[in-house]
XYZ file of C-alpha atoms in Angstrom:
322
model
C 6.557 -21.287 -12.557
C 8.792 -19.439 -10.135
C 9.811 -21.280 -7.000
C 8.621 -19.206 -4.038
C 9.155 -19.362 -0.292
C 7.833 -17.352 2.625
C 9.848 -15.940 5.509
C 7.517 -15.622 8.497
C 4.460 -17.764 9.156
C 2.386 -15.460 11.318
C -1.129 -14.201 10.509
C -0.209 -12.552 7.201
C 2.450 -15.135 6.397
C -0.157 -17.908 6.432
C -2.318 -15.892 4.014
C 0.636 -15.508 1.647
C 1.424 -19.224 1.901
C -2.143 -20.130 0.965
C -2.225 -17.756 -2.019
C 1.193 -18.761 -3.330
C 0.060 -22.381 -3.196
C -3.066 -21.472 -5.193
C -1.207 -19.350 -7.740
C -0.562 -20.651 -11.246
C 2.555 -18.477 -11.482
C 4.443 -19.829 -8.477
C 5.471 -23.178 -7.104
C 5.398 -22.906 -3.307
C 8.458 -24.671 -1.875
C 7.776 -23.873 1.793
C 8.538 -21.431 4.572
C 10.862 -20.586 7.443
C 9.906 -19.154 10.831
C 12.315 -18.915 13.745
C 9.553 -19.996 16.144
C 9.983 -23.779 15.955
C 6.746 -24.556 17.778
C 4.737 -22.316 15.472
C 6.513 -23.795 12.441
C 5.636 -27.330 13.453
C 2.009 -26.324 13.956
C 1.759 -24.648 10.529
C 3.484 -27.601 8.869
C 1.214 -30.205 10.476
C -1.990 -28.186 10.088
C -1.563 -26.966 6.501
C 1.051 -29.272 5.028
C 3.506 -26.558 3.997
C 7.159 -27.608 4.161
C 9.109 -26.004 7.005
C 12.771 -25.311 6.241
C 15.411 -25.601 9.001
C 17.022 -22.220 8.256
C 16.659 -18.997 6.271
C 19.631 -20.037 4.153
C 18.053 -23.373 3.224
C 14.792 -21.704 2.168
C 16.509 -18.991 0.129
C 18.634 -21.549 -1.692
C 15.509 -23.449 -2.791
C 13.735 -20.353 -4.185
C 13.653 -18.019 -7.169
C 11.601 -15.501 -5.168
C 11.357 -15.026 -1.413
C 8.333 -13.379 0.211
C 9.356 -11.584 3.435
C 6.435 -11.379 5.875
C 8.364 -10.992 9.126
C 7.824 -8.180 11.671
C 9.153 -4.876 10.293
C 12.153 -4.830 12.656
C 13.555 -7.907 10.883
C 12.816 -6.826 7.305
C 16.274 -5.479 6.513
C 18.325 -8.441 7.693
C 16.028 -10.930 5.943
C 15.834 -8.925 2.707
C 19.597 -8.404 2.661
C 20.162 -12.169 2.772
C 17.649 -12.729 -0.016
C 19.162 -10.108 -2.324
C 22.779 -11.122 -1.659
C 21.832 -14.660 -2.626
C 20.668 -13.279 -5.990
C 16.980 -14.048 -5.392
C 14.028 -11.784 -6.175
C 12.353 -10.125 -3.203
C 8.726 -9.477 -2.298
C 8.610 -7.636 1.030
C 5.651 -6.517 3.109
C 5.134 -2.839 3.923
C 6.795 -0.866 5.297
C 9.861 -1.840 3.295
C 12.162 -1.529 6.333
C 12.281 -0.005 9.800
C 14.432 2.964 8.716
C 15.102 4.939 5.530
C 18.881 4.188 5.517
C 18.045 0.473 5.608
C 15.689 0.882 2.624
C 18.315 2.830 0.698
C 20.858 0.094 1.406
C 18.448 -2.513 -0.046
C 18.024 -0.383 -3.173
C 21.776 -0.381 -3.755
C 22.078 -4.105 -3.084
C 19.255 -4.881 -5.526
C 21.062 -2.903 -8.251
C 24.375 -4.647 -7.546
C 22.879 -8.139 -7.582
C 20.448 -7.346 -10.435
C 17.341 -8.667 -8.700
C 13.808 -7.323 -8.687
C 11.887 -6.244 -5.624
C 8.297 -5.325 -4.854
C 6.783 -3.860 -1.690
C 3.436 -5.133 -0.398
C 1.449 -1.898 -0.604
C -1.731 -3.877 -1.139
C -4.133 -0.932 -1.533
C -2.609 -0.235 -4.950
C -4.370 -3.452 -5.957
C -7.660 -2.566 -4.303
C -10.220 -2.892 -7.136
C -11.884 0.430 -6.253
C -8.589 2.310 -6.519
C -7.614 0.427 -9.691
C -10.928 1.412 -11.282
C -10.217 5.151 -10.970
C -6.486 5.735 -10.517
C -6.060 6.486 -14.234
C -8.765 9.176 -13.886
C -6.890 10.971 -11.100
C -4.950 13.639 -12.977
C -3.221 16.534 -11.246
C -5.254 16.471 -7.992
C -4.833 19.630 -5.923
C -6.513 18.565 -2.676
C -6.674 15.064 -1.215
C -8.308 13.849 1.965
C -7.973 10.348 3.424
C -9.325 8.600 6.524
C -8.106 5.169 7.581
C -9.700 4.106 10.862
C -9.442 0.695 12.504
C -10.509 -0.955 15.738
C -7.703 -1.719 18.163
C -5.687 -4.847 17.449
C -2.442 -5.564 19.354
C -0.953 -6.964 16.137
C 0.962 -4.162 14.440
C 1.404 -1.956 17.499
C 5.154 -2.554 17.432
C 5.240 0.429 15.059
C 3.513 3.822 14.914
C 0.050 4.044 13.347
C 1.771 5.918 10.523
C 3.822 2.846 9.553
C 1.002 0.456 10.403
C -1.925 2.130 8.597
C -1.260 5.598 7.172
C 1.545 4.352 4.912
C -1.120 2.723 2.686
C -2.565 6.157 1.904
C 0.855 7.803 1.668
C 1.829 5.305 -1.028
C -1.462 5.650 -2.932
C -1.201 9.453 -2.857
C 2.436 9.482 -3.976
C 1.475 7.246 -6.898
C -0.950 9.861 -8.298
C 0.697 13.156 -7.292
C 3.532 13.751 -9.713
C 5.410 16.213 -7.532
C 7.957 16.223 -4.733
C 6.970 16.747 -1.103
C 7.635 20.322 -0.004
C 6.537 20.385 3.637
C 4.955 18.149 6.271
C 2.968 19.021 9.409
C 1.714 16.341 11.776
C 0.216 15.567 15.176
C -0.065 12.235 16.955
C -1.570 10.841 20.147
C -0.508 7.739 22.086
C -3.630 6.387 23.791
C -2.979 2.682 24.392
C 0.396 1.967 22.802
C 3.851 3.373 23.404
C 3.735 4.835 19.892
C 0.956 7.091 18.466
C -2.374 5.318 17.933
C -4.018 8.205 16.070
C -2.336 10.696 13.780
C -3.066 13.491 11.348
C -0.690 14.745 8.691
C -0.769 17.568 6.168
C 1.528 17.052 3.201
C 2.232 19.988 0.902
C 3.698 19.256 -2.534
C 5.840 21.534 -4.692
C 3.085 21.782 -7.330
C 0.637 23.196 -4.767
C -1.271 19.985 -4.033
C -2.205 19.465 -0.376
C -3.024 16.084 1.187
C -4.676 15.783 4.586
C -4.370 12.275 6.065
C -5.883 10.813 9.239
C -5.159 7.340 10.593
C -6.400 5.699 13.786
C -6.224 2.220 15.293
C -8.446 3.024 18.269
C -11.716 3.825 16.504
C -15.131 2.306 17.157
C -15.706 1.501 13.496
C -13.622 0.809 10.406
C -13.190 3.324 7.612
C -10.836 3.485 4.642
C -11.775 6.350 2.365
C -9.952 8.828 0.165
C -11.207 11.784 -1.849
C -9.349 13.471 -4.695
C -10.272 16.955 -5.927
C -8.998 18.244 -9.250
C -10.025 20.734 -11.909
C -13.588 19.904 -12.961
C -13.682 16.570 -11.118
C -14.133 14.956 -7.706
C -13.167 11.306 -7.212
C -13.930 9.223 -4.121
C -12.571 5.785 -3.244
C -13.907 3.538 -0.501
C -11.136 0.984 0.003
C -13.143 -0.931 2.600
C -16.421 -1.267 0.696
C -14.594 -1.418 -2.656
C -16.672 1.339 -4.182
C -15.751 4.452 -6.120
C -17.437 7.470 -7.650
C -16.378 10.085 -10.172
C -18.209 13.408 -10.376
C -17.246 15.512 -13.405
C -18.159 19.029 -14.450
C -18.160 20.157 -18.051
C -19.347 23.296 -19.800
C -23.112 23.104 -19.974
C -24.685 22.728 -23.427
C -26.770 25.610 -24.726
C -29.920 23.529 -24.448
C -29.497 21.022 -21.595
C -32.141 18.356 -21.133
C -34.762 18.672 -18.400
C -32.942 16.321 -16.005
C -29.478 17.866 -16.340
C -27.824 19.211 -13.170
C -26.534 22.687 -13.940
C -24.430 24.927 -11.701
C -23.749 28.586 -12.369
C -20.676 30.190 -10.789
C -20.218 33.819 -9.729
C -18.967 34.732 -13.209
C -22.095 33.341 -14.786
C -20.369 30.315 -16.325
C -22.656 27.295 -16.403
C -21.359 23.800 -15.744
C -23.171 20.493 -16.051
C -22.551 17.745 -13.476
C -21.998 14.190 -14.692
C -21.935 11.168 -12.407
C -19.768 8.193 -13.286
C -19.644 4.972 -11.295
C -16.828 2.924 -12.855
C -17.144 -0.854 -12.850
C -15.233 -2.374 -9.930
C -14.000 -5.902 -10.596
C -13.757 -8.320 -7.696
C -10.241 -9.535 -7.022
C -7.905 -10.833 -4.348
C -5.539 -7.898 -3.935
C -2.802 -9.890 -2.196
C -2.838 -12.573 -4.898
C -2.766 -9.871 -7.567
C 0.248 -8.112 -6.076
C 2.133 -11.407 -5.831
C 1.248 -12.450 -9.372
C 2.048 -9.090 -10.968
C 5.459 -9.415 -9.327
C 5.871 -12.779 -11.046
C 4.987 -11.056 -14.329
C 7.601 -8.353 -13.746
C 10.248 -11.029 -13.120
C 9.294 -13.130 -16.146
C 8.888 -10.144 -18.493
C 11.767 -8.084 -17.055
C 9.522 -5.090 -16.332
C 9.322 -2.665 -13.407
C 7.207 -3.994 -10.494
C 3.950 -2.141 -9.796
C 5.243 -1.024 -6.373
C 9.014 -0.895 -6.783
C 11.568 -0.824 -3.981
C 12.146 2.828 -4.901
C 8.458 3.644 -4.393
C 8.380 1.690 -1.147
C 11.392 3.675 0.032
C 9.758 6.981 -0.883
C 6.576 6.055 1.008
C 8.709 5.189 4.041
C 10.663 8.452 3.687
C 7.458 10.512 3.812
C 6.111 8.398 6.698
C 9.283 9.079 8.687
C 9.006 12.795 7.896
C 5.505 12.708 9.365
C 6.723 10.902 12.489
C 9.647 13.289 12.944
C 7.293 16.279 12.617
C 4.830 15.006 15.222
C 3.538 17.515 17.662
C 2.573 14.912 20.246
C -0.642 15.827 22.035
């Protein structure tokens, strides 16, 4: 079992502490949070050991889980890596792209592994169909949330949209060619609702919308490719695959047949893949343990986390603020 510690004991930090304690692949050694009052409360309420300093926690660990506010990601991660310890870090990887690139270099120098907490990669609905998404040419995603002051220290792009950016980059095997974006600041100092259009070199286009001021929650993505349409509901954990194949000469009475302008007949097939229940956060933490123990590439590598951040920052820099 890998000895694990958590940096940051806020809302998400407490979730990570609980799951690391439950995990059969980690031994939770404790946590550090600079807020002494909050640390004492977490220690007395849950029984997790509070360390007196970042250095003391890092020294006691094989892997450190960084769940601090994004502004402090780089400094914390740098200390972890320079101490030769493996790093799990919440999304976004850092506050800026140069910081992320610096972590990449440090990880190579110190020969440690790192994984970024892009939890939607472990959403069971996405996992059920991601292998079926092949060369999509149009993608549409909507990620809407009710307002919550937590997370408003960064733009809605880094708070919410980055989940979809990462998922899309994982299935589109092409470089980003161009980005267009608009954003609106309604309550926060940074945009609360944003839309982005990402054009890839292979011709694929992705249209993404994210909002943290909506009346209802929604987390959906749709992928369109040759002879198939795939939908993923990240919130409800449901997915659907609609395929079209050349129609047989003698289709059965219940077959759905479409005829295009050229007279070519296609039959529609509906596929609802089995979606297994899971705890996505526990899965991402435990697959990281597997990558450390088996010396394999993490599911969401530091490189992928950096690329997702790079595209997110392109979107922000291309904002036409309304």
